[in-house]
PDB file of C-alpha atoms and ligand atoms in Angstrom:
ATOM      1  CA  MET A 753      -4.461  -2.773  13.857  1.00 97.00           C
ATOM      2  CA  ILE A 754      -1.941  -2.713  11.107  1.00 98.00           C
ATOM      3  CA  THR A 755      -3.449  -3.150   7.430  1.00 98.00           C
ATOM      4  CA  ILE A 756      -1.155  -3.695   4.292  1.00 99.00           C
ATOM      5  CA  VAL A 757      -2.928  -2.063   1.146  1.00 99.00           C
ATOM      6  CA  SER A 758      -1.859  -4.134  -2.039  1.00 98.00           C
ATOM      7  CA  GLY A 759      -2.205  -1.005  -4.164  1.00 98.00           C
ATOM      8  CA  THR A 760      -3.562  -2.424  -7.640  1.00 98.00           C
ATOM      9  CA  ASN A 761      -6.218  -4.658  -8.694  1.00 98.00           C
ATOM     10  CA  ARG A 762      -4.052  -6.223 -11.439  1.00 98.00           C
ATOM     11  CA  PRO A 763      -4.470 -10.170 -11.044  1.00 97.00           C
ATOM     12  CA  GLU A 764      -1.105 -11.859 -10.033  1.00 97.00           C
ATOM     13  CA  SER A 765       0.723  -8.595  -9.448  1.00 98.00           C
ATOM     14  CA  ASN A 766       4.088  -8.271  -7.965  1.00 98.00           C
ATOM     15  CA  THR A 767       2.516  -5.845  -5.546  1.00 98.00           C
ATOM     16  CA  LEU A 768       0.597  -8.525  -3.905  1.00 98.00           C
ATOM     17  CA  LYS A 769       3.679 -10.666  -3.627  1.00 98.00           C
ATOM     18  CA  VAL A 770       5.579  -7.686  -1.807  1.00 98.00           C
ATOM     19  CA  ALA A 771       2.275  -7.207   0.512  1.00 98.00           C
ATOM     20  CA  LYS A 772       2.557 -10.864   1.545  1.00 98.00           C
ATOM     21  CA  TYR A 773       6.197 -10.489   2.190  1.00 98.00           C
ATOM     22  CA  TYR A 774       5.659  -7.609   4.529  1.00 98.00           C
ATOM     23  CA  GLN A 775       2.825  -9.383   6.210  1.00 98.00           C
ATOM     24  CA  GLU A 776       5.121 -12.388   6.908  1.00 98.00           C
ATOM     25  CA  ALA A 777       7.989  -9.860   7.938  1.00 98.00           C
ATOM     26  CA  PHE A 778       5.687  -8.102  10.353  1.00 98.00           C
ATOM     27  CA  LEU A 779       4.797 -11.578  11.959  1.00 98.00           C
ATOM     28  CA  GLY A 780       8.431 -12.394  12.295  1.00 97.00           C
ATOM     29  CA  LYS A 781       8.657  -9.367  14.498  1.00 97.00           C
ATOM     30  CA  GLY A 782       5.641 -10.493  16.561  1.00 97.00           C
ATOM     31  CA  GLN A 783       3.070  -8.132  14.881  1.00 98.00           C
ATOM     32  CA  GLU A 784       0.074  -9.150  13.120  1.00 98.00           C
ATOM     33  CA  ALA A 785      -1.098  -7.295   9.882  1.00 98.00           C
ATOM     34  CA  ASN A 786      -3.989  -7.767   7.611  1.00 98.00           C
ATOM     35  CA  ILE A 787      -3.873  -7.452   3.930  1.00 98.00           C
ATOM     36  CA  LEU A 788      -6.297  -5.198   2.250  1.00 98.00           C
ATOM     37  CA  ASN A 789      -6.316  -6.336  -1.468  1.00 98.00           C
ATOM     38  CA  LEU A 790      -7.569  -3.972  -4.212  1.00 98.00           C
ATOM     39  CA  THR A 791      -8.613  -7.111  -6.273  1.00 98.00           C
ATOM     40  CA  ASP A 792     -11.327  -7.402  -3.725  1.00 98.00           C
ATOM     41  CA  LEU A 793     -12.846  -4.065  -4.834  1.00 98.00           C
ATOM     42  CA  PRO A 794     -16.425  -4.435  -6.255  1.00 98.00           C
ATOM     43  CA  SER A 795     -16.232  -4.585  -9.971  1.00 96.00           C
ATOM     44  CA  ALA A 796     -18.761  -1.877 -10.128  1.00 97.00           C
ATOM     45  CA  LEU A 797     -16.956   0.305  -7.680  1.00 97.00           C
ATOM     46  CA  ILE A 798     -17.101   3.647  -9.735  1.00 97.00           C
ATOM     47  CA  THR A 799     -21.014   3.456  -9.954  1.00 97.00           C
ATOM     48  CA  SER A 800     -21.705   1.629  -6.563  1.00 97.00           C
ATOM     49  CA  ASP A 801     -19.386   3.135  -4.106  1.00 98.00           C
ATOM     50  CA  LEU A 802     -18.536   6.678  -5.021  1.00 98.00           C
ATOM     51  CA  TYR A 803     -20.234  10.241  -4.019  1.00 96.00           C
ATOM     52  CA  GLY A 804     -22.243   9.044  -1.062  1.00 93.00           C
ATOM     53  CA  LYS A 805     -23.222   5.412  -2.295  1.00 95.00           C
ATOM     54  CA  ARG A 806     -22.138   2.361  -0.550  1.00 97.00           C
ATOM     55  CA  SER A 807     -22.446  -1.520  -1.431  1.00 98.00           C
ATOM     56  CA  PRO A 808     -22.446  -4.153   1.178  1.00 97.00           C
ATOM     57  CA  GLU A 809     -19.221  -5.392  -0.606  1.00 97.00           C
ATOM     58  CA  PHE A 810     -17.388  -2.167  -0.078  1.00 98.00           C
ATOM     59  CA  GLN A 811     -18.677  -1.695   3.394  1.00 98.00           C
ATOM     60  CA  LYS A 812     -16.489  -4.744   4.475  1.00 97.00           C
ATOM     61  CA  MET A 813     -13.429  -2.938   3.132  1.00 98.00           C
ATOM     62  CA  GLN A 814     -14.664   0.311   4.845  1.00 98.00           C
ATOM     63  CA  ASP A 815     -14.886  -1.466   8.042  1.00 98.00           C
ATOM     64  CA  GLN A 816     -11.380  -2.718   7.727  1.00 98.00           C
ATOM     65  CA  VAL A 817     -10.195   0.664   6.913  1.00 98.00           C
ATOM     66  CA  THR A 818     -12.088   2.152  10.064  1.00 98.00           C
ATOM     67  CA  ALA A 819     -10.512  -0.462  12.380  1.00 98.00           C
ATOM     68  CA  THR A 820      -7.043   0.318  11.093  1.00 98.00           C
ATOM     69  CA  THR A 821      -4.618   2.838  12.817  1.00 98.00           C
ATOM     70  CA  LYS A 822      -1.447   2.065  10.754  1.00 98.00           C
ATOM     71  CA  PHE A 823      -1.393   1.548   7.015  1.00 99.00           C
ATOM     72  CA  VAL A 824       1.349   0.038   4.846  1.00 99.00           C
ATOM     73  CA  PHE A 825       0.710   1.130   1.443  1.00 99.00           C
ATOM     74  CA  ILE A 826       2.551  -1.141  -1.266  1.00 99.00           C
ATOM     75  CA  ILE A 827       2.472   1.141  -4.421  1.00 99.00           C
ATOM     76  CA  PRO A 828       3.267  -0.153  -7.940  1.00 98.00           C
ATOM     77  CA  GLU A 829       4.523   2.458 -10.524  1.00 98.00           C
ATOM     78  CA  TYR A 830       1.855   2.894 -13.341  1.00 98.00           C
ATOM     79  CA  ASN A 831       2.571   5.494 -16.007  1.00 98.00           C
ATOM     80  CA  GLY A 832       4.946   7.419 -13.845  1.00 98.00           C
ATOM     81  CA  SER A 833       2.660   7.550 -10.819  1.00 98.00           C
ATOM     82  CA  PHE A 834       0.343   5.552  -8.430  1.00 98.00           C
ATOM     83  CA  PRO A 835      -2.453   3.415  -9.994  1.00 98.00           C
ATOM     84  CA  GLY A 836      -5.716   5.258 -10.397  1.00 98.00           C
ATOM     85  CA  VAL A 837      -7.521   2.444  -8.726  1.00 98.00           C
ATOM     86  CA  LEU A 838      -5.794   3.132  -5.521  1.00 98.00           C
ATOM     87  CA  LYS A 839      -6.879   6.733  -5.782  1.00 98.00           C
ATOM     88  CA  THR A 840     -10.457   5.647  -6.598  1.00 98.00           C
ATOM     89  CA  PHE A 841     -10.243   3.342  -3.551  1.00 98.00           C
ATOM     90  CA  ILE A 842      -9.125   6.375  -1.242  1.00 98.00           C
ATOM     91  CA  ASP A 843     -11.988   8.413  -2.730  1.00 98.00           C
ATOM     92  CA  ALA A 844     -14.508   5.843  -1.952  1.00 98.00           C
ATOM     93  CA  CYS A 845     -13.576   5.582   1.617  1.00 98.00           C
ATOM     94  CA  SER A 846     -15.500   7.716   4.329  1.00 98.00           C
ATOM     95  CA  PHE A 847     -13.827  11.245   4.382  1.00 98.00           C
ATOM     96  CA  PRO A 848     -12.133  12.420   6.718  1.00 97.00           C
ATOM     97  CA  GLU A 849     -12.278   9.845   9.380  1.00 98.00           C
ATOM     98  CA  SER A 850     -10.993   6.823   7.291  1.00 98.00           C
ATOM     99  CA  PHE A 851      -7.373   8.232   7.451  1.00 98.00           C
ATOM    100  CA  TYR A 852      -7.394  11.324   9.644  1.00 98.00           C
ATOM    101  CA  ASP A 853      -4.540  11.374  12.107  1.00 98.00           C
ATOM    102  CA  LYS A 854      -3.647   7.640  11.427  1.00 98.00           C
ATOM    103  CA  LYS A 855      -0.255   6.325  10.207  1.00 98.00           C
ATOM    104  CA  ALA A 856       1.351   5.127   6.893  1.00 98.00           C
ATOM    105  CA  CYS A 857       4.452   3.682   5.623  1.00 98.00           C
ATOM    106  CA  LEU A 858       4.891   3.817   1.865  1.00 99.00           C
ATOM    107  CA  VAL A 859       6.855   1.253  -0.384  1.00 99.00           C
ATOM    108  CA  GLY A 860       7.185   1.936  -4.204  1.00 98.00           C
ATOM    109  CA  ILE A 861       8.018  -0.817  -6.676  1.00 98.00           C
ATOM    110  CA  SER A 862       8.413  -0.888 -10.325  1.00 98.00           C
ATOM    111  CA  SER A 863       9.674  -2.970 -13.177  1.00 98.00           C
ATOM    112  CA  GLY A 864      11.826   0.052 -14.321  1.00 97.00           C
ATOM    113  CA  LYS A 865      14.734   1.857 -12.780  1.00 96.00           C
ATOM    114  CA  TYR A 866      13.067   4.263 -10.217  1.00 96.00           C
ATOM    115  CA  GLY A 867      11.038   2.179  -7.818  1.00 98.00           C
ATOM    116  CA  ASN A 868       7.979   4.523  -8.319  1.00 98.00           C
ATOM    117  CA  ILE A 869       9.912   7.568  -6.862  1.00 98.00           C
ATOM    118  CA  ARG A 870       7.393  10.205  -8.465  1.00 98.00           C
ATOM    119  CA  GLY A 871       4.244   7.845  -7.634  1.00 98.00           C
ATOM    120  CA  ILE A 872       5.301   7.759  -3.824  1.00 98.00           C
ATOM    121  CA  ASP A 873       5.820  11.573  -3.936  1.00 98.00           C
ATOM    122  CA  HIS A 874       2.498  11.888  -5.625  1.00 98.00           C
ATOM    123  CA  PHE A 875       0.848   9.721  -3.201  1.00 98.00           C
ATOM    124  CA  GLY A 876       2.491  11.502  -0.359  1.00 98.00           C
ATOM    125  CA  GLY A 877       0.791  14.615  -1.396  1.00 98.00           C
ATOM    126  CA  VAL A 878      -2.544  12.894  -1.058  1.00 98.00           C
ATOM    127  CA  CYS A 879      -1.619  11.595   2.472  1.00 98.00           C
ATOM    128  CA  SER A 880      -0.884  15.107   3.467  1.00 98.00           C
ATOM    129  CA  TYR A 881      -4.221  16.381   2.381  1.00 98.00           C
ATOM    130  CA  LEU A 882      -5.843  13.357   4.281  1.00 98.00           C
ATOM    131  CA  HIS A 883      -3.790  14.126   7.580  1.00 98.00           C
ATOM    132  CA  LEU A 884      -2.295  10.751   7.201  1.00 98.00           C
ATOM    133  CA  HIS A 885       1.127  10.901   8.913  1.00 98.00           C
ATOM    134  CA  VAL A 886       3.941   9.083   6.662  1.00 98.00           C
ATOM    135  CA  LEU A 887       6.909   7.409   8.165  1.00 98.00           C
ATOM    136  CA  PRO A 888       9.836   9.384   6.982  1.00 98.00           C
ATOM    137  CA  LEU A 889      11.467   6.082   5.666  1.00 98.00           C
ATOM    138  CA  ARG A 890       9.891   5.516   2.204  1.00 98.00           C
ATOM    139  CA  LEU A 891      11.237   2.605   0.265  1.00 98.00           C
ATOM    140  CA  HIS A 892      11.669   2.607  -3.603  1.00 98.00           C
ATOM    141  CA  ILE A 893      12.373  -0.878  -5.050  1.00 98.00           C
ATOM    142  CA  PRO A 894      13.231  -0.910  -8.753  1.00 98.00           C
ATOM    143  CA  ALA A 895      13.551  -4.003 -11.222  1.00 98.00           C
ATOM    144  CA  ILE A 896      11.081  -5.873  -9.024  1.00 98.00           C
ATOM    145  CA  LYS A 897      11.334  -8.835 -11.059  1.00 96.00           C
ATOM    146  CA  THR A 898      14.876  -9.283 -10.186  1.00 98.00           C
ATOM    147  CA  GLU A 899      14.103  -8.792  -6.497  1.00 98.00           C
ATOM    148  CA  LEU A 900      11.765 -11.794  -5.784  1.00 98.00           C
ATOM    149  CA  ASP A 901      12.595 -15.391  -5.586  1.00 97.00           C
ATOM    150  CA  GLU A 902      10.392 -18.234  -6.720  1.00 96.00           C
ATOM    151  CA  SER A 903       8.452 -18.143  -3.393  1.00 96.00           C
ATOM    152  CA  GLY A 904       7.829 -14.322  -3.995  1.00 95.00           C
ATOM    153  CA  ALA A 905      10.003 -13.353  -1.171  1.00 97.00           C
ATOM    154  CA  PHE A 906      12.922 -10.561  -1.178  1.00 98.00           C
ATOM    155  CA  TYR A 907      16.356 -12.419  -0.757  1.00 98.00           C
ATOM    156  CA  LYS A 908      18.972  -9.714  -1.686  1.00 98.00           C
ATOM    157  CA  GLU A 909      20.971  -8.527   1.353  1.00 98.00           C
ATOM    158  CA  ASP A 910      20.327  -4.773   0.985  1.00 97.00           C
ATOM    159  CA  THR A 911      16.765  -5.147   0.210  1.00 98.00           C
ATOM    160  CA  LEU A 912      16.201  -7.402   3.451  1.00 98.00           C
ATOM    161  CA  LYS A 913      18.178  -4.796   5.491  1.00 98.00           C
ATOM    162  CA  PHE A 914      16.113  -1.874   4.179  1.00 98.00           C
ATOM    163  CA  THR A 915      12.606  -3.449   4.407  1.00 98.00           C
ATOM    164  CA  GLY A 916      13.636  -4.868   7.886  1.00 98.00           C
ATOM    165  CA  GLN A 917      14.691  -1.400   9.139  1.00 98.00           C
ATOM    166  CA  GLN A 918      11.547   0.285   7.767  1.00 98.00           C
ATOM    167  CA  ILE A 919       9.232  -2.374   9.483  1.00 98.00           C
ATOM    168  CA  ASP A 920      11.007  -1.934  12.807  1.00 98.00           C
ATOM    169  CA  LYS A 921      10.553   1.727  12.608  1.00 98.00           C
ATOM    170  CA  PHE A 922       6.872   1.664  11.540  1.00 98.00           C
ATOM    171  CA  ILE A 923       6.328  -0.672  14.533  1.00 98.00           C
ATOM    172  CA  ALA A 924       7.881   1.940  16.741  1.00 98.00           C
ATOM    173  CA  TYR A 925       6.129   4.955  14.957  1.00 98.00           C
TER     174      TYR A 925
HETATM  175  C1  FMN B1564      -0.793   0.239 -16.367  1.00 57.46           C
HETATM  176  C2  FMN B1564       0.604  -0.068 -16.032  1.00 57.46           C
HETATM  177  C3  FMN B1564       1.427   0.908 -16.026  1.00 57.46           C
HETATM  178  C4  FMN B1564       2.964   0.839 -15.886  1.00 57.46           C
HETATM  179  N1  FMN B1564       3.783   1.915 -16.030  1.00 57.46           N
HETATM  180  C5  FMN B1564       4.993   1.717 -15.495  1.00 57.46           C
HETATM  181  C6  FMN B1564       5.937   2.824 -15.337  1.00 57.46           C
HETATM  182  O1  FMN B1564       5.582   3.828 -15.467  1.00 57.46           O
HETATM  183  N2  FMN B1564       7.250   2.605 -14.940  1.00 57.46           N
HETATM  184  C7  FMN B1564       7.671   1.325 -14.571  1.00 57.46           C
HETATM  185  O2  FMN B1564       8.779   1.155 -14.233  1.00 57.46           O
HETATM  186  N3  FMN B1564       6.808   0.397 -14.804  1.00 57.46           N
HETATM  187  C8  FMN B1564       5.497   0.381 -15.125  1.00 57.46           C
HETATM  188  N4  FMN B1564       4.633  -0.704 -15.191  1.00 57.46           N
HETATM  189  C9  FMN B1564       5.156  -1.935 -14.614  1.00 57.46           C
HETATM  190  C10 FMN B1564       5.006  -2.273 -13.273  1.00 57.46           C
HETATM  191  O3  FMN B1564       5.836  -1.493 -12.479  1.00 57.46           O
HETATM  192  C11 FMN B1564       5.040  -3.614 -12.906  1.00 57.46           C
HETATM  193  O4  FMN B1564       4.016  -4.416 -13.531  1.00 57.46           O
HETATM  194  C12 FMN B1564       5.531  -4.086 -11.594  1.00 57.46           C
HETATM  195  O5  FMN B1564       5.593  -5.576 -11.365  1.00 57.46           O
HETATM  196  C13 FMN B1564       4.618  -3.602 -10.411  1.00 57.46           C
HETATM  197  O6  FMN B1564       3.372  -3.692 -10.910  1.00 57.46           O
HETATM  198  P1  FMN B1564       2.328  -4.988 -10.594  1.00 57.46           P
HETATM  199  O7  FMN B1564       2.244  -4.984  -8.961  1.00 57.46           O
HETATM  200  O8  FMN B1564       1.149  -4.773 -11.246  1.00 57.46           O
HETATM  201  O9  FMN B1564       3.059  -6.205 -10.986  1.00 57.46           O
HETATM  202  C14 FMN B1564       3.305  -0.327 -15.417  1.00 57.46           C
HETATM  203  C15 FMN B1564       2.450  -1.489 -15.423  1.00 57.46           C
HETATM  204  C16 FMN B1564       1.010  -1.199 -15.663  1.00 57.46           C
HETATM  205  C17 FMN B1564       0.100  -2.705 -15.645  1.00 57.46           C
END
């Protein structure tokens, strides 16, 4: 099963729009993918689900992680890296079995110029530690506000080309 992790809990994020775009694009290639939206994290996560604790609310997300073999992470740039809530989510998941020897595809987005190059590098380090195998083609999409149309979809020719290529490679990975 493929799961697309929308890597922030910010309401109305561009990250979720990109996650939905990827979900549709996978479907267009005959591949179902679910979204795991970090806005669904328990609001008490840091007291209810870390260091051996587990709430029924988070257990549902853990079950989705456990059933997943391939993860697509859509990761916004927050203060030059990936969001802290994404790391807290990873820390709350069962270790090591949640991600061990599974596969990941990384997409960085930002409102600035760099498309979260550093955050994707930082997150790649976490993936290495987890033995989560990352598709070599990582995408960095800067100036995200200029990339999405009114329906929240990519429309620029090169973005369609590179996201399509990444999805094809990840299906085959
Ligand atoms: C806490 C926070 C920190 C941010 N830091 C950066 C940054 O370092 N560089 C940048 O280009 N954009 C930064 N942004 C803007 C996001 O990249 C922008 O909101 C973009 O739409 C992706 O985030 P979103 O999914 O929350 O919309 C930041 C946004 C937030 C909320």
